[in-house]
CSV table of C-alpha atoms in Angstrom, one decimal:
chain,number,residue,atom,x,y,z
A,1,MET,CA,-6.7,-1.7,39.3
A,2,GLN,CA,-3.6,-2.1,37.2
A,3,VAL,CA,-4.2,-5.9,37.1
A,4,LEU,CA,-7.8,-5.4,36.2
A,5,CYS,CA,-6.9,-2.9,33.4
A,6,TYR,CA,-4.4,-5.4,32.1
A,7,PHE,CA,-7.0,-8.2,31.9
A,8,LEU,CA,-9.6,-5.9,30.3
A,9,LEU,CA,-7.0,-4.9,27.6
A,10,CYS,CA,-6.2,-8.5,27.0
A,11,LEU,CA,-9.9,-9.3,26.7
A,12,LEU,CA,-10.5,-6.4,24.3
A,13,GLY,CA,-7.4,-7.5,22.3
A,14,CYS,CA,-8.7,-11.0,22.0
A,15,GLU,CA,-12.0,-9.8,20.6
A,16,ALA,CA,-10.7,-6.8,18.7
A,17,ALA,CA,-11.4,-8.1,15.2
A,18,PRO,CA,-14.8,-6.8,13.9
A,19,ALA,CA,-17.1,-9.8,14.6
A,20,ALA,CA,-19.7,-8.5,12.0
A,21,ASP,CA,-17.1,-8.8,9.3
A,22,GLU,CA,-16.1,-12.5,10.0
A,23,VAL,CA,-17.1,-14.9,7.2
A,24,VAL,CA,-18.8,-17.7,9.1
A,25,PHE,CA,-19.9,-19.7,6.0
A,26,LEU,CA,-18.4,-19.4,2.5
A,27,PRO,CA,-20.5,-21.0,-0.3
A,28,GLY,CA,-18.7,-23.4,-2.6
A,29,LEU,CA,-16.4,-25.1,-0.1
A,30,GLN,CA,-17.0,-28.8,0.8
A,31,LYS,CA,-15.5,-28.0,4.3
A,32,GLN,CA,-15.2,-24.6,6.0
A,33,PRO,CA,-11.6,-23.4,6.7
A,34,SER,CA,-9.8,-23.9,10.0
A,35,PHE,CA,-8.5,-20.3,9.9
A,36,ARG,CA,-10.6,-17.2,10.4
A,37,HIS,CA,-11.3,-14.8,7.5
A,38,TYR,CA,-13.1,-11.5,7.3
A,39,SER,CA,-14.7,-9.4,4.6
A,40,GLY,CA,-16.0,-5.9,4.8
A,41,TYR,CA,-15.2,-2.3,4.1
A,42,LEU,CA,-12.5,0.1,5.1
A,43,SER,CA,-13.8,3.7,4.9
A,44,VAL,CA,-11.3,6.3,3.7
A,45,SER,CA,-11.6,9.9,2.5
A,46,ASP,CA,-14.6,11.6,0.7
A,47,GLY,CA,-17.1,8.8,1.3
A,48,LYS,CA,-15.0,6.1,-0.4
A,49,HIS,CA,-15.4,2.5,0.9
A,50,LEU,CA,-12.7,0.0,-0.1
A,51,HIS,CA,-13.7,-3.6,0.1
A,52,TYR,CA,-11.2,-6.0,1.9
A,53,TRP,CA,-11.0,-9.7,2.4
A,54,PHE,CA,-8.6,-10.7,5.1
A,55,VAL,CA,-7.5,-14.3,5.6
A,56,GLU,CA,-5.6,-15.2,8.7
A,57,SER,CA,-2.4,-17.3,8.5
A,58,GLN,CA,-2.8,-21.0,8.8
A,59,LYS,CA,0.4,-21.2,10.8
A,60,ASN,CA,0.5,-18.7,13.6
A,61,PRO,CA,-1.7,-15.6,13.0
A,62,SER,CA,-0.7,-13.8,16.1
A,63,SER,CA,3.0,-13.6,15.2
A,64,ASP,CA,3.0,-14.1,11.4
A,65,PRO,CA,3.4,-11.1,9.2
A,66,VAL,CA,0.5,-9.1,7.6
A,67,VAL,CA,0.9,-9.0,3.9
A,68,LEU,CA,-1.1,-6.5,1.8
A,69,TRP,CA,-1.8,-7.6,-1.8
A,70,LEU,CA,-2.9,-5.2,-4.6
A,71,ASN,CA,-3.6,-6.2,-8.2
A,72,GLY,CA,-3.1,-3.6,-10.9
A,73,GLY,CA,-4.9,-2.4,-14.0
A,74,PRO,CA,-5.3,0.4,-12.9
A,75,GLY,CA,-8.9,-0.7,-12.2
A,76,CYS,CA,-8.5,-4.4,-11.6
A,77,SER,CA,-9.7,-6.3,-8.6
A,78,SER,CA,-7.4,-7.9,-6.0
A,79,LEU,CA,-9.9,-10.7,-5.6
A,80,ASP,CA,-8.5,-12.0,-8.8
A,81,GLY,CA,-5.2,-12.5,-6.9
A,82,LEU,CA,-7.1,-14.3,-4.1
A,83,LEU,CA,-9.3,-16.5,-6.3
A,84,THR,CA,-6.9,-17.4,-9.1
A,85,GLU,CA,-3.4,-16.8,-7.9
A,86,HIS,CA,-2.3,-17.3,-4.3
A,87,GLY,CA,-5.4,-17.2,-2.0
A,88,PRO,CA,-6.5,-20.1,0.1
A,89,PHE,CA,-9.5,-20.8,-2.1
A,90,LEU,CA,-9.2,-21.2,-5.9
A,91,ILE,CA,-12.3,-20.7,-8.1
A,92,GLN,CA,-13.2,-23.7,-10.3
A,93,ASP,CA,-14.4,-23.6,-13.9
A,94,ASP,CA,-18.1,-24.1,-12.9
A,95,GLY,CA,-18.1,-20.7,-11.2
A,96,ALA,CA,-19.7,-22.2,-8.1
A,97,THR,CA,-17.1,-24.3,-6.2
A,98,LEU,CA,-13.9,-23.5,-4.5
A,99,GLN,CA,-10.9,-25.8,-3.9
A,100,TYR,CA,-8.2,-25.3,-1.3
A,101,ASN,CA,-4.9,-24.1,-2.6
A,102,PRO,CA,-2.0,-26.2,-1.3
A,103,TYR,CA,0.4,-23.3,-2.1
A,104,SER,CA,-1.7,-20.5,-0.6
A,105,TRP,CA,0.4,-17.6,0.7
A,106,ASN,CA,-1.7,-17.6,3.9
A,107,LYS,CA,0.0,-20.9,4.8
A,108,ILE,CA,2.7,-18.6,6.4
A,109,ALA,CA,1.2,-15.1,6.4
A,110,ASN,CA,-1.9,-13.1,7.2
A,111,MET,CA,-3.1,-11.9,3.8
A,112,LEU,CA,-5.0,-8.7,3.2
A,113,TYR,CA,-6.6,-8.4,-0.2
A,114,LEU,CA,-7.8,-4.8,-0.9
A,115,GLU,CA,-10.0,-3.8,-3.8
A,116,SER,CA,-8.6,-0.4,-4.8
A,117,PRO,CA,-9.4,2.3,-5.9
A,118,ALA,CA,-13.1,2.9,-5.2
A,119,GLY,CA,-15.1,1.7,-8.2
A,120,VAL,CA,-13.0,-1.5,-8.5
A,121,GLY,CA,-14.8,-4.8,-7.6
A,122,PHE,CA,-17.1,-4.3,-4.6
A,123,SER,CA,-15.5,-1.0,-3.6
A,124,TYR,CA,-17.6,2.1,-4.1
A,125,SER,CA,-18.0,5.8,-3.4
A,126,ASP,CA,-21.1,7.5,-2.0
A,127,ASN,CA,-21.1,10.0,-4.8
A,128,LYS,CA,-20.6,7.3,-7.5
A,129,LYS,CA,-17.7,9.3,-9.1
A,130,TYR,CA,-14.7,7.2,-9.9
A,131,VAL,CA,-12.1,9.7,-11.4
A,132,THR,CA,-8.9,9.3,-9.5
A,133,ASN,CA,-5.1,9.4,-9.9
A,134,ASP,CA,-1.9,7.9,-8.5
A,135,THR,CA,-1.5,10.3,-5.6
A,136,GLU,CA,-5.1,10.0,-4.4
A,137,VAL,CA,-4.9,6.2,-4.7
A,138,SER,CA,-1.7,6.0,-2.6
A,139,MET,CA,-3.3,8.2,0.1
A,140,ASN,CA,-6.5,6.2,0.2
A,141,ASN,CA,-4.6,2.9,0.3
A,142,PHE,CA,-2.6,4.3,3.2
A,143,LEU,CA,-5.8,5.4,5.0
A,144,ALA,CA,-7.2,1.9,4.4
A,145,LEU,CA,-4.2,0.3,6.0
A,146,LYS,CA,-4.6,2.6,9.0
A,147,GLU,CA,-8.3,1.8,9.3
A,148,PHE,CA,-7.5,-2.0,9.0
A,149,PHE,CA,-5.2,-1.8,12.0
A,150,ARG,CA,-7.7,0.2,13.9
A,151,LEU,CA,-10.2,-2.6,13.3
A,152,PHE,CA,-7.7,-5.3,13.9
A,153,PRO,CA,-5.4,-3.8,16.6
A,154,GLU,CA,-4.2,-7.3,17.6
A,155,PHE,CA,-2.1,-7.3,14.4
A,156,SER,CA,-0.7,-3.8,14.7
A,157,SER,CA,2.7,-4.9,15.9
A,158,ASN,CA,3.1,-7.7,13.4
A,159,GLU,CA,5.6,-7.3,10.6
A,160,LEU,CA,4.0,-5.6,7.6
A,161,PHE,CA,4.9,-6.3,3.9
A,162,LEU,CA,3.4,-4.6,0.9
A,163,THR,CA,3.1,-6.7,-2.2
A,164,GLY,CA,1.4,-6.3,-5.6
A,165,GLU,CA,1.4,-7.1,-9.3
A,166,SER,CA,1.3,-5.3,-12.7
A,167,TYR,CA,0.2,-1.7,-12.1
A,168,GLY,CA,0.9,-2.6,-8.4
A,169,GLY,CA,4.4,-1.6,-9.6
A,170,ILE,CA,3.1,2.0,-9.2
A,171,TYR,CA,0.7,1.4,-6.3
A,172,ILE,CA,3.1,-0.4,-4.0
A,173,PRO,CA,6.2,2.0,-4.0
A,174,THR,CA,4.0,5.1,-3.8
A,175,LEU,CA,2.1,3.6,-0.8
A,176,ALA,CA,5.4,2.4,0.8
A,177,GLU,CA,6.7,6.0,0.6
A,178,ARG,CA,3.8,7.0,2.9
A,179,VAL,CA,3.9,3.9,5.2
A,180,MET,CA,7.7,4.2,5.9
A,181,GLU,CA,7.0,7.6,7.4
A,182,ASP,CA,4.5,6.3,9.9
A,183,GLY,CA,6.2,4.8,12.9
A,184,SER,CA,3.1,3.0,14.1
A,185,LEU,CA,3.2,0.7,11.0
A,186,ASN,CA,5.8,-2.1,11.3
A,187,LEU,CA,6.9,-2.0,7.6
A,188,GLN,CA,9.6,-4.6,6.8
A,189,GLY,CA,9.6,-5.0,3.1
A,190,VAL,CA,8.1,-4.6,-0.4
A,191,ALA,CA,7.6,-7.1,-3.3
A,192,VAL,CA,6.4,-6.3,-6.8
A,193,GLY,CA,5.6,-8.9,-9.4
A,194,ASN,CA,5.7,-8.1,-13.1
A,195,GLY,CA,5.4,-4.5,-12.2
A,196,MET,CA,5.2,-1.3,-14.1
A,197,SER,CA,8.3,0.5,-12.9
A,198,SER,CA,9.2,2.7,-15.8
A,199,TYR,CA,7.2,3.3,-19.0
A,200,GLU,CA,10.3,4.2,-20.9
A,201,MET,CA,12.2,1.1,-20.0
A,202,ASN,CA,9.1,-1.1,-20.5
A,203,ASP,CA,8.5,0.2,-24.0
A,204,ASN,CA,12.2,0.0,-25.0
A,205,SER,CA,12.7,-3.4,-23.6
A,206,LEU,CA,9.5,-4.9,-25.1
A,207,VAL,CA,10.8,-4.4,-28.7
A,208,TYR,CA,14.0,-6.3,-27.9
A,209,PHE,CA,12.0,-9.0,-26.1
A,210,ALA,CA,9.7,-9.4,-29.1
A,211,TYR,CA,12.5,-9.6,-31.6
A,212,TYR,CA,14.6,-12.1,-29.6
A,213,HIS,CA,11.5,-14.3,-29.0
A,214,GLY,CA,11.0,-14.6,-32.8
A,215,LEU,CA,8.0,-12.3,-33.2
A,216,LEU,CA,9.2,-9.5,-35.4
A,217,GLY,CA,11.3,-10.9,-38.2
A,218,SER,CA,14.4,-9.5,-40.0
A,219,ARG,CA,12.6,-6.9,-42.2
A,220,LEU,CA,10.8,-5.1,-39.3
A,221,TRP,CA,13.9,-5.3,-37.1
A,222,ALA,CA,16.0,-3.7,-39.7
A,223,GLU,CA,13.5,-0.9,-40.1
A,224,LEU,CA,13.4,-0.3,-36.3
A,225,GLN,CA,17.1,-0.1,-36.2
A,226,THR,CA,17.2,2.3,-39.1
A,227,PHE,CA,14.4,4.7,-38.0
A,228,CYS,CA,14.5,4.4,-34.2
A,229,CYS,CA,18.2,4.1,-33.4
A,230,SER,CA,21.2,6.2,-33.8
A,231,ASP,CA,24.8,6.1,-32.3
A,232,GLY,CA,24.1,2.6,-30.9
A,233,LYS,CA,21.1,3.8,-28.8
A,234,CYS,CA,17.4,3.0,-29.6
A,235,ASN,CA,14.4,5.1,-28.6
A,236,PHE,CA,11.2,3.0,-28.9
A,237,TYR,CA,9.4,5.1,-26.3
A,238,ASN,CA,8.8,8.7,-27.5
A,239,ASN,CA,10.6,8.8,-30.9
A,240,GLN,CA,9.3,11.6,-33.1
A,241,ASN,CA,10.4,10.0,-36.4
A,242,GLN,CA,7.3,9.1,-38.3
A,243,ASN,CA,8.9,6.0,-39.9
A,244,CYS,CA,9.8,4.8,-36.4
A,245,THR,CA,6.3,5.4,-35.2
A,246,ALA,CA,4.9,3.4,-38.2
A,247,SER,CA,7.3,0.5,-37.4
A,248,LEU,CA,6.3,0.6,-33.7
A,249,LEU,CA,2.6,0.3,-34.7
A,250,GLU,CA,3.6,-2.9,-36.4
A,251,VAL,CA,5.2,-4.2,-33.3
A,252,GLN,CA,2.1,-3.2,-31.3
A,253,ASP,CA,-0.2,-5.1,-33.7
A,254,ILE,CA,2.0,-8.2,-33.4
A,255,VAL,CA,2.1,-8.1,-29.6
A,256,TYR,CA,-1.5,-7.2,-29.1
A,257,SER,CA,-3.6,-8.0,-32.1
A,258,SER,CA,-2.1,-11.1,-33.7
A,259,GLY,CA,-3.7,-13.5,-31.2
A,260,LEU,CA,-0.7,-13.9,-28.9
A,261,ASN,CA,-1.4,-14.1,-25.1
A,262,MET,CA,0.4,-10.9,-24.0
A,263,TYR,CA,0.3,-12.2,-20.4
A,264,ASN,CA,2.1,-15.4,-21.3
A,265,LEU,CA,3.7,-15.7,-24.7
A,266,TYR,CA,3.8,-19.5,-24.6
A,267,ALA,CA,0.3,-20.1,-23.3
A,268,SER,CA,-2.8,-20.5,-25.4
A,269,CYS,CA,-5.4,-17.7,-25.4
A,270,PRO,CA,-8.5,-18.7,-23.3
A,271,GLY,CA,-11.7,-18.1,-25.2
A,272,GLY,CA,-9.8,-17.8,-28.5
A,273,VAL,CA,-8.6,-14.8,-30.4
A,274,HIS,CA,-10.9,-11.7,-30.3
A,275,PRO,CA,-10.5,-8.2,-31.7
A,276,ARG,CA,-9.1,-5.7,-29.3
A,277,VAL,CA,-12.3,-3.7,-29.5
A,278,SER,CA,-15.8,-5.0,-30.4
A,279,VAL,CA,-19.4,-4.1,-29.8
A,280,GLU,CA,-21.5,-6.8,-28.2
A,281,GLN,CA,-25.2,-6.3,-27.5
A,282,GLY,CA,-24.7,-2.6,-27.7
A,283,GLN,CA,-21.8,-2.6,-25.2
A,284,LEU,CA,-18.3,-1.6,-26.2
A,285,VAL,CA,-15.9,-4.3,-25.1
A,286,ILE,CA,-12.2,-3.3,-24.8
A,287,ARG,CA,-9.7,-6.2,-24.5
A,288,ASP,CA,-6.7,-4.2,-23.6
A,289,LEU,CA,-4.7,-3.7,-20.4
A,290,GLY,CA,-1.2,-3.3,-21.7
A,291,HIS,CA,1.0,-0.5,-20.4
A,292,LEU,CA,3.0,-0.4,-23.6
A,293,PHE,CA,3.6,2.5,-25.9
A,294,ILE,CA,1.8,5.0,-23.6
A,295,ASN,CA,2.2,7.8,-26.1
A,296,SER,CA,0.8,5.9,-29.1
A,297,ARG,CA,-2.3,6.9,-31.1
A,298,TRP,CA,-4.0,3.6,-30.0
A,299,ASN,CA,-4.6,5.0,-26.5
A,300,GLN,CA,-6.2,8.1,-27.8
A,301,LYS,CA,-8.4,6.0,-30.1
A,302,LEU,CA,-9.6,3.9,-27.1
A,303,LEU,CA,-10.6,7.0,-25.2
A,304,GLY,CA,-12.5,8.3,-28.2
A,305,LEU,CA,-14.3,5.1,-28.8
A,306,ALA,CA,-15.3,4.8,-25.1
A,307,SER,CA,-16.7,8.3,-25.1
A,308,LEU,CA,-19.2,7.3,-27.8
A,309,HIS,CA,-20.7,4.4,-25.8
A,310,LYS,CA,-22.8,4.6,-22.6
A,311,SER,CA,-21.7,1.1,-21.6
A,312,VAL,CA,-18.1,-0.1,-21.7
A,313,ARG,CA,-16.6,-3.3,-20.5
A,314,LEU,CA,-12.9,-3.9,-20.0
A,315,ASP,CA,-11.8,-7.5,-20.3
A,316,PRO,CA,-8.1,-8.4,-20.0
A,317,PRO,CA,-7.2,-10.2,-23.2
A,318,CYS,CA,-6.7,-14.0,-23.2
A,319,THR,CA,-8.1,-14.4,-19.6
A,320,ASN,CA,-11.3,-16.1,-18.4
A,321,SER,CA,-12.9,-14.1,-15.6
A,322,THR,CA,-16.3,-15.8,-16.0
A,323,PRO,CA,-16.0,-18.3,-13.1
A,324,SER,CA,-14.9,-15.5,-10.7
A,325,SER,CA,-17.7,-13.2,-11.9
A,326,LEU,CA,-20.4,-15.9,-11.6
A,327,TYR,CA,-19.2,-16.8,-8.1
A,328,LEU,CA,-18.8,-13.3,-6.7
A,329,ASN,CA,-22.1,-12.1,-8.1
A,330,ASN,CA,-24.0,-15.0,-6.5
A,331,ALA,CA,-26.4,-13.5,-4.0
A,332,PHE,CA,-25.4,-16.0,-1.3
A,333,VAL,CA,-21.7,-15.2,-1.8
A,334,ARG,CA,-22.3,-11.5,-1.6
A,335,GLY,CA,-24.3,-12.0,1.6
A,336,ALA,CA,-21.5,-14.2,3.1
A,337,LEU,CA,-18.9,-11.5,2.3
A,338,HIS,CA,-21.1,-8.7,3.7
A,339,ILE,CA,-21.1,-6.8,0.4
A,340,SER,CA,-22.9,-3.5,0.5
A,341,PRO,CA,-26.1,-3.1,-1.6
A,342,GLU,CA,-24.4,0.1,-2.9
A,343,ALA,CA,-21.6,-2.0,-4.6
A,344,LEU,CA,-21.9,-2.6,-8.3
A,345,ASP,CA,-21.9,-6.1,-9.9
A,346,TRP,CA,-18.3,-7.5,-9.6
A,347,VAL,CA,-16.2,-7.4,-12.7
A,348,ILE,CA,-12.5,-8.2,-12.9
A,349,CYS,CA,-11.6,-4.7,-14.2
A,350,SER,CA,-13.5,-1.5,-14.1
A,351,SER,CA,-13.5,0.4,-17.4
A,352,GLU,CA,-14.7,3.5,-15.7
A,353,VAL,CA,-11.8,3.6,-13.3
A,354,ASN,CA,-9.3,2.6,-16.0
A,355,LEU,CA,-10.3,5.1,-18.6
A,356,ASN,CA,-10.6,8.0,-16.1
A,357,TYR,CA,-7.4,7.2,-14.2
A,358,GLY,CA,-4.6,9.9,-14.0
A,359,ARG,CA,-1.2,8.3,-14.4
A,360,LEU,CA,1.1,10.8,-12.7
A,361,TYR,CA,4.2,8.6,-12.3
A,362,LEU,CA,6.0,7.5,-15.4
A,363,ASP,CA,8.6,5.8,-13.2
A,364,VAL,CA,9.0,5.1,-9.5
A,365,ARG,CA,12.8,5.5,-9.2
A,366,LYS,CA,12.5,8.1,-6.5
A,367,GLN,CA,10.3,6.0,-4.4
A,368,TYR,CA,12.6,3.0,-4.6
A,369,LEU,CA,15.7,5.1,-3.8
A,370,LYS,CA,13.9,6.5,-0.8
A,371,LEU,CA,13.1,3.0,0.5
A,372,LEU,CA,16.6,1.7,-0.1
A,373,SER,CA,18.2,4.7,1.6
A,374,ALA,CA,16.6,3.7,4.8
A,375,LEU,CA,18.8,0.5,4.8
A,376,LYS,CA,16.2,-1.6,6.6
A,377,TYR,CA,13.6,-2.8,4.2
A,378,ARG,CA,13.8,-5.9,2.1
A,379,VAL,CA,12.8,-5.2,-1.5
A,380,LEU,CA,12.0,-7.8,-4.2
A,381,VAL,CA,11.2,-7.2,-7.9
A,382,TYR,CA,10.2,-10.5,-9.6
A,383,ASN,CA,9.1,-11.3,-13.1
A,384,GLY,CA,7.7,-14.2,-15.0
A,385,ASP,CA,10.1,-14.3,-18.0
A,386,VAL,CA,7.5,-14.9,-20.7
A,387,ASP,CA,5.2,-12.0,-19.9
A,388,MET,CA,4.9,-9.2,-22.5
A,389,ALA,CA,2.6,-6.8,-20.5
A,390,CYS,CA,5.4,-5.9,-18.1
A,391,ASN,CA,8.4,-7.8,-19.4
A,392,PHE,CA,11.3,-9.0,-17.3
A,393,LEU,CA,14.0,-7.1,-19.2
A,394,GLY,CA,12.5,-3.7,-18.5
A,395,ASP,CA,12.3,-4.4,-14.8
A,396,GLU,CA,15.8,-5.8,-14.8
A,397,TRP,CA,17.0,-2.6,-16.4
A,398,PHE,CA,15.1,-0.6,-13.8
A,399,VAL,CA,16.6,-2.4,-10.9
A,400,GLU,CA,20.1,-2.0,-12.4
A,401,SER,CA,19.5,1.7,-12.9
A,402,LEU,CA,19.1,2.1,-9.1
A,403,GLN,CA,22.9,1.5,-8.9
A,404,GLN,CA,22.9,-0.4,-5.7
A,405,GLN,CA,25.9,-2.4,-4.4
A,406,VAL,CA,25.9,-6.0,-5.8
A,407,GLU,CA,25.9,-8.7,-3.1
A,408,VAL,CA,25.3,-11.8,-5.2
A,409,GLN,CA,25.9,-11.9,-9.0
A,410,ARG,CA,23.2,-13.2,-11.2
A,411,ARG,CA,22.8,-16.9,-10.8
A,412,PRO,CA,20.1,-19.6,-11.0
A,413,TRP,CA,17.8,-20.1,-8.0
A,414,LEU,CA,16.4,-23.5,-7.1
A,415,TYR,CA,13.3,-25.0,-5.6
A,416,ASP,CA,11.9,-28.5,-4.9
A,417,ASP,CA,8.8,-30.0,-6.6
A,418,VAL,CA,7.5,-33.5,-7.3
A,419,ASP,CA,10.2,-34.0,-10.0
A,420,GLY,CA,13.0,-33.1,-7.6
A,421,ARG,CA,15.1,-29.9,-7.4
A,422,GLN,CA,14.4,-27.5,-10.2
A,423,VAL,CA,15.8,-24.2,-11.6
A,424,GLY,CA,13.2,-21.6,-10.6
A,425,GLY,CA,14.7,-18.8,-12.6
A,426,PHE,CA,17.6,-16.4,-12.1
A,427,VAL,CA,18.3,-13.9,-9.3
A,428,LYS,CA,20.7,-11.0,-8.7
A,429,GLU,CA,21.0,-9.6,-5.2
A,430,PHE,CA,22.0,-6.1,-4.2
A,431,ASP,CA,22.1,-4.3,-0.9
A,432,ASN,CA,18.4,-4.7,0.3
A,433,ILE,CA,17.0,-5.3,-3.1
A,434,ALA,CA,16.9,-8.4,-5.4
A,435,PHE,CA,15.8,-8.9,-9.0
A,436,LEU,CA,14.4,-12.4,-9.6
A,437,THR,CA,12.9,-14.2,-12.7
A,438,VAL,CA,10.5,-17.1,-12.6
A,439,LYS,CA,11.3,-19.4,-15.5
A,440,GLY,CA,8.4,-20.2,-17.8
A,441,SER,CA,5.9,-18.0,-16.0
A,442,GLY,CA,3.8,-15.2,-17.4
A,443,HIS,CA,2.3,-12.1,-15.8
A,444,MET,CA,0.4,-13.9,-13.0
A,445,VAL,CA,3.4,-15.8,-11.5
A,446,PRO,CA,1.5,-17.7,-8.7
A,447,THR,CA,-1.1,-19.0,-11.3
A,448,ASP,CA,1.5,-20.2,-13.7
A,449,LYS,CA,4.2,-21.5,-11.3
A,450,PRO,CA,2.5,-22.0,-7.8
A,451,VAL,CA,5.3,-24.0,-6.2
A,452,ALA,CA,8.1,-21.7,-7.4
A,453,ALA,CA,6.1,-18.7,-6.4
A,454,PHE,CA,5.4,-20.0,-2.9
A,455,THR,CA,9.1,-20.8,-2.4
A,456,MET,CA,10.1,-17.3,-3.5
A,457,PHE,CA,7.5,-15.7,-1.3
A,458,THR,CA,8.6,-17.8,1.7
A,459,ARG,CA,12.2,-16.9,1.3
A,460,PHE,CA,11.3,-13.2,0.8
A,461,ILE,CA,9.3,-12.7,4.0
A,462,GLN,CA,11.5,-15.1,6.1
A,463,ARG,CA,14.7,-13.2,4.9
A,464,GLN,CA,16.2,-16.4,3.6
A,465,PRO,CA,18.7,-16.4,0.7
A,466,TYR,CA,16.8,-16.8,-2.6
């Protein structure tokens, strides 16, 4: 009987993945993949159904780690990470075809892309209400992880890493705080790219970033120093001086409204320069996903404008999401991915989720210190160094503020590409946490620097020196 039970368990384990969720034919590919991938829903609390797309590792799925990926916003789809950053299939400009990505992160890991919270992408709620906040999202992401491992028990003992980008800087550490307390989940580490870690540090550092990248000029810099600074310390975050506020509005206009690509200062602006807010065919279009100057009057203006329109679209500035939207809204693609008829049309970012989102955490210092105090998790904070949405300097200040023991002083890190060994950026390593920059990259590091990003990711999950 013991032998029989053993073989039955083995059989169940081999067939544990939900067969109905397996993607057997994905439109747009010349050749179907050699690895398995799945798309379906993870049901969490209060009738919420979070869409996932799980791609098994191309190396050794049974033993390779499971890596969760979350894009930010809040309100933006993680399928953007899959289709334009580090997934195995990259969308082409025609919005119909996919090409294999030679630097896909599933070359060495099982990648779980989760569209969160409900209302984002193909994720939905039975009651169609999409008001949420940081705490509720972290709980539902945790419940989604638990549901994933219930559906895929064969991966439950694999190493688990939590990774994300942008507002993922809030999503990931608040989720990790829950995951680390669940002994059934084999959490090994956390990585956040160009993340929102502290609003105050992000706001304060952006002004220095902008000035030293030649954006502000001597007159405005002198005014900022006069009105926002005293005793050698500047407050560009919540300064009550009206002259300081006026100067910061100038900074905001330069960063956001002058036509610069806030996600990559040195890149062009796809689609050209547009106003931050416009009305197109009766629909209010907001091109704004910055996390800067959270206390500014601009944010209040956005909410007021949105309340006046029945239809609001949120488009990240200087990005082209048309190919992904065309592909994912194709009826054959939706069928292949088992998308529920209850799901809305796919858009890169949900205005409803974003505008109704409760930002409860203004920094995540407590969560990082809790992770680091366990002395067993590998933590990486990495930044493309020409991003202005979540700039490298603010995240570097944040990591330094954790006051961990320095193991390796700041130095260049290297990687190999077709032109030989290159400087990938700079890294400083502490006990269990590292801060790393990716030279010449913007907000979406794997899109801008795929070889460097894959090298960094490999060294992170394989615990190699950077």
